[in-house]
Each structure stands twice: as structure tokens, then as C-alpha cells.
C-alpha atoms as one frame of an Amber mdcrd trajectory, in Angstrom:
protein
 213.881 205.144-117.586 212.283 201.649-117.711 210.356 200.127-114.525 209.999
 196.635-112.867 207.849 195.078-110.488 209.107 193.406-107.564 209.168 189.453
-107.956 207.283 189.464-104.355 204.792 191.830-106.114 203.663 189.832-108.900
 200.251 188.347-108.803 200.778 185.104-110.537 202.881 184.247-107.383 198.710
 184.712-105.662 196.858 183.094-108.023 195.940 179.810-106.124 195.283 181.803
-102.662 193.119 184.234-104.466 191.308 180.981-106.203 190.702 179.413-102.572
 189.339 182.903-101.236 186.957 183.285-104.359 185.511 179.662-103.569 185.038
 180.467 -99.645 182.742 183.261-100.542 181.139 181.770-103.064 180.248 178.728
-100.932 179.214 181.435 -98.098 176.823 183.377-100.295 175.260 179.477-101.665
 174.675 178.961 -98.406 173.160 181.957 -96.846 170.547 181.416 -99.880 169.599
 178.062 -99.139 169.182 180.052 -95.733 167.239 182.883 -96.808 164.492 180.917
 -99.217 164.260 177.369 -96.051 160.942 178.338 -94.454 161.233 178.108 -90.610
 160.663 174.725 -88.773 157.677 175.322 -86.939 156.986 172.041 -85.176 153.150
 170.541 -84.937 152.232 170.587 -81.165 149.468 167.787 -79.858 147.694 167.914
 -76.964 146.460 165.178 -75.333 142.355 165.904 -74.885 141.063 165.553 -71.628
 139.208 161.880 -70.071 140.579 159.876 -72.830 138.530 160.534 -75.708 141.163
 160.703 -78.156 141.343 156.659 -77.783 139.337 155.025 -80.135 137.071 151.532
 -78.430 137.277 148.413 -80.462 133.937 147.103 -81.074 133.425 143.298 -79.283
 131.748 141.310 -81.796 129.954 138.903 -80.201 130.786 135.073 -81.102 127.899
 133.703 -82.153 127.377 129.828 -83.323 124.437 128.181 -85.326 123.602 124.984
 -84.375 123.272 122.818 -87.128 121.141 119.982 -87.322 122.309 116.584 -88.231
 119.958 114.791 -90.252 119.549 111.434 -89.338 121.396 108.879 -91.164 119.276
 105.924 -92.268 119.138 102.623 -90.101 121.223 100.050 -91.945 119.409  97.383
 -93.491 120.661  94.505 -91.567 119.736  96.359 -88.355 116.062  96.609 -89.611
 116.194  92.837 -90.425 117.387  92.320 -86.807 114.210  94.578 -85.994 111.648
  92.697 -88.143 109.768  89.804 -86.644 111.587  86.409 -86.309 108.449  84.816
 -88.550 109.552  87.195 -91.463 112.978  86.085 -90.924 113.134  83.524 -90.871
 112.234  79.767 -92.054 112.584  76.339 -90.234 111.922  73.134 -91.648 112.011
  69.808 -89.279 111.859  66.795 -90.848 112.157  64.192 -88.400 113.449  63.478
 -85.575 114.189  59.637 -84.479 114.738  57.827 -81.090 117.523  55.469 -81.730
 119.768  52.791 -79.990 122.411  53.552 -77.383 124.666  50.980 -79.089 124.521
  52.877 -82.846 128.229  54.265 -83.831 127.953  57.772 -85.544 128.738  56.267
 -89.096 125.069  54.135 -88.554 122.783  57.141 -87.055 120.326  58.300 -89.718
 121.093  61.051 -91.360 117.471  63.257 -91.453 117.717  66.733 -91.721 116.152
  69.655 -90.037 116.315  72.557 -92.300 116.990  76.282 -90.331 116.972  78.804
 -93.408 117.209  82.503 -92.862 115.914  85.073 -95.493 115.272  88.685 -95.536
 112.736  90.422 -94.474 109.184  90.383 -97.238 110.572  87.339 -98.728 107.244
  83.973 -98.897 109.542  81.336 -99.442 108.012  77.960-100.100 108.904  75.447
 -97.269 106.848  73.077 -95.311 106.737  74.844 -91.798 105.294  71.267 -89.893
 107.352  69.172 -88.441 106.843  65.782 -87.788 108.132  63.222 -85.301 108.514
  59.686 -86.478 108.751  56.930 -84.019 110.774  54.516 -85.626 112.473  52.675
 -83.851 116.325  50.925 -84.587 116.870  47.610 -83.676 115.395  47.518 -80.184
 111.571  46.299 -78.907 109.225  49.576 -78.682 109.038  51.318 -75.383 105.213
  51.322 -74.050 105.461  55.739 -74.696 107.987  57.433 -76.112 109.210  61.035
 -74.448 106.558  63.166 -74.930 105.689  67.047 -74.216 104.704  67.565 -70.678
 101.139  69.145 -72.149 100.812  66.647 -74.641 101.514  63.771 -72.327  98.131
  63.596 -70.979  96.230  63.256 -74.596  95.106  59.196 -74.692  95.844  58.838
 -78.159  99.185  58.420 -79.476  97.879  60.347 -82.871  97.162  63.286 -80.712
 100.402  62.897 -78.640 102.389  62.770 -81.690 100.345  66.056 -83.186 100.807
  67.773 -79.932 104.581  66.995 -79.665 104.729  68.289 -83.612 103.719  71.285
 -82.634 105.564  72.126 -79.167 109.116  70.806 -80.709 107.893  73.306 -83.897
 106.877  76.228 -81.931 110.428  75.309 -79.711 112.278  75.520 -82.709 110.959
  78.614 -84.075 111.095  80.881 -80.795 114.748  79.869 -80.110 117.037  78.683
 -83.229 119.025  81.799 -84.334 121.306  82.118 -87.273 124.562  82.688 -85.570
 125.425  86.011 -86.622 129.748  85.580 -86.887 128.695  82.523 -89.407 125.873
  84.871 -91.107 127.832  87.904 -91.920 130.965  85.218 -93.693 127.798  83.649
 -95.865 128.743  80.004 -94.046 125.694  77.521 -93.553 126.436  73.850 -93.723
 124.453  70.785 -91.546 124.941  69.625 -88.149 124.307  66.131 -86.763 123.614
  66.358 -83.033 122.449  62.955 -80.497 121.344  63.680 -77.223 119.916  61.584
 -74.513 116.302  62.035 -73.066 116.889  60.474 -69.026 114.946  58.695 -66.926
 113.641  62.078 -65.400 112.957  63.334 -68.546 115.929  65.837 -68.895 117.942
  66.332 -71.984 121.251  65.316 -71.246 124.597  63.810 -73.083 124.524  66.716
 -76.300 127.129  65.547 -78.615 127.941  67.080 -81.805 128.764  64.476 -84.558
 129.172  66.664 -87.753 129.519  70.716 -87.681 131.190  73.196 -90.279 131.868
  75.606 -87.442 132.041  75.668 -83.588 128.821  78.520 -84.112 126.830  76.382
 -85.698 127.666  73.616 -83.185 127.530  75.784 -80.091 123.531  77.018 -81.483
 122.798  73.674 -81.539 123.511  72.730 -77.876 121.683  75.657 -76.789 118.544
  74.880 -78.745 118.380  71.477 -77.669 119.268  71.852 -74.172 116.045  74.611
 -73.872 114.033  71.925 -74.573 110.512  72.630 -72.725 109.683  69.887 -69.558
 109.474  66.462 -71.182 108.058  63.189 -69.653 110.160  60.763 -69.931 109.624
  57.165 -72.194 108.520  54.226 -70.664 108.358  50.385 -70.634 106.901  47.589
 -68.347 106.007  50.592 -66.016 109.442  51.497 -65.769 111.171  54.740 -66.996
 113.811  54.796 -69.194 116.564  57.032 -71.680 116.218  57.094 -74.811 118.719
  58.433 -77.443 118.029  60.912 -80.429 119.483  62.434 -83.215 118.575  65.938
 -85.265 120.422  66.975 -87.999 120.013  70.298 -88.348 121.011  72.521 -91.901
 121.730  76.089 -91.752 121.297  77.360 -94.878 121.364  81.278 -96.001 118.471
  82.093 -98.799 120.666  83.363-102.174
């Protein structure tokens, strides 16, 4: 007699569920030996120490600063020229000076020049440093005395008048003329022609400027001549009167 199985008995009909129920276990037993070898967690406990001292102090570094010394820088050389004595500086030269008419246009006054040079400081240049006062006269008779120094105007002779008046205009000259410094530093020099009147009183009066290569030159020029020390005035027939002069004056700058 020949059996069968049942078609609901067949285990080909299982085959997937059995495949599924394998795999469960298999993932079951994987993970209860990842279990078994993971060492416990055992968390780190801190505890905070008592008054603080766990904190660690920054160190303050102090700030500190040298002070450094600046060396000192070398005066510039035209301020020591500025320092230097005015003789060492510079160098006048007066010609002449001349009394002239009152009725003389510009074109006819005589050109004579005073000479104001300015070199640096050491230099021995050689100028004539006298200065000498003529007393020519243009066209008109000869006052009795001409204008004359107030200390020199007591001296008898007219020699020693005239010496005496060389020296106080020279001295005048010297302590006062100043290269204007705008016309210095652009290298400019050039002449000036300047007629002004010495009163009846014996002030200086009437400064006119008849030839200048810049208003500094002129402007120096007026001031010089209008610090002229006390004069006494020229006279004739016992009577005081003005007379006119003119000083040409060069501003030159040593090379």
C-alpha cells in the first residue's frame, strides 16, 4: 500500500517562515553577545573641592614701559647763523652818502651805493667796513653845517665832525640793517635807492623809495633810516634848514 503526505503537511509550503524564524534568533543571540563582552558604563563622578581651589588664578603681569630717550637732534645750521654774532654775519659797506637839492627828479639823484652783504658764519671777507660821508653839494650855495650827529655836533672842526658822523652812521648801520629773511631764504638781493629829508628840527622825515626789487628790501630800508640816532639839524645865515639825501643801499647774498 503506497503513502502520501498531506499537501498542508509539506515543508516546502514553510520554507520562508522557517527562514524568517532562523534570522530572529540569530540576530537575538548577535546581540546578547555584543551584550555579554560591552563592559558596564560606569560614569566618572567629580566633586567640586571645597573654598575654590580647584580654580586656577591668572597671573597679572604687570605693564611695564621703558622710557626711551630721544637724542637730541642737531640745531639746523641756519638757526646757529641766526645765533652767531651780527659782526660774523654779516658785512656792510657805505660808500657815501650825499645831501642834494629839493628840486632833483629821481632820474638826476646820484646813484652811490651802500653795500649790505650777508655771509655765513667764519667767513673774513674783504670789504672796506668805513664809511664815509661826502659833502658835496648839487647845484645849491653850501649851508654854514651840514646835519650832523648830536655827539659829534659839538667837535669845532668839520674834519672831526665828518669822522665822528662816519662812525655813528657806521656803527647805525651795523647794529640795525638786517637781511630780510623772506628775501634771504629765495636767494634775492638787488639795490635800493632811498631820499629822505633831514627837517628843520633835525628829524628824518619824507622816506621815499625810488628803486627796490622787493617791497622787503624796501620796507628794511625805511626802518633803518627812520632809526636814525638824534641829529642836529643843517644850518645857514643862523637859520635852520632841510636838507635832502639819498642812500642807495645793495643787498647782496655772499655765493
Amino acid at each position: 500500500m503506497k503513502t502520501e503526505k498531506a499537501a498542508g503537511n509539506s515543508i516546502e509550503s514553510r520554507k520562508s517562515v522557517m527562514f524568517y524564524i532562523g534570522l530572529s534568533v540569530a540576530l537575538a543571540l548577535a546581540m546578547m553577545a555584543f551584550e555579554y563582552r560591552t563592559p558596564k558604563d560606569h560614569s566618572l563622578s567629580f566633586e567640586k573641592p571645597a573654598n575654590n581651589d580647584w580654580l586656577i588664578e591668572e597671573e597679572v603681569i604687570p605693564i611695564t614701559s621703558r622710557k626711551m630717550k630721544v637724542p637730541e637732534l642737531p640745531e639746523p645750521e641756519r638757526e646757529k647763523e641766526n645765533k652767531a654774532s651780527l659782526d660774523q654775519q654779516m658785512k656792510i659797506v657805505v660808500e657815501k652818502t650825499k645831501p642834494i637839492s629839493s628840486h632833483l627828479k629821481p632820474s638826476e639823484l646820484p646813484d652811490i651805493p651802500i653795500d649790505f652783504r650777508y655771509f655765513d658764519e667764519g667767513e673774513d671777507p674783504d670789504i672796506d667796513k668805513d664809511v664815509d660821508i661826502s659833502n658835496d653839494i648839487w647845484d645849491e650855495p653850501i649851508p654854514g653845517y651840514l646835519p650832523s650827529f648830536c655827539e659829534c655836533a659839538q667837535l669845532e672842526s668839520e674834519v672831526e665832525r665828518e669822522a665822528c658822523n662816519t662812525q655813528y652812521l657806521n656803527s647805525h648801520l651795523r647794529s640795525n640793517l638786517r637781511f630780510p629773511e623772506k628775501e634771504k631764504m629765495a636767494g634775492r638781493q638787488g639795490s635800493v635807492l632811498a631820499v629822505y629829508v633831514i627837517n628843520t628840527t633835525g628829524k628824518v622825515e619824507n622816506i621815499q623809495i625810488i628803486r627796490s626789487p622787493s617791497e622787503g628790501f624796501s620796507t628794511e630800508a625805511k626802518r633803518v633810516i627812520q632809526q636814525m640816532p638824534c641829529i642836529v639839524p643843517a644850518s645857514q645865515h643862523n637859520h635852520n634848514i632841510a636838507v635832502k639825501y639819498s642812500i642807495p643801499i645793495n643787498f647782496v647774498l655772499n655765493p
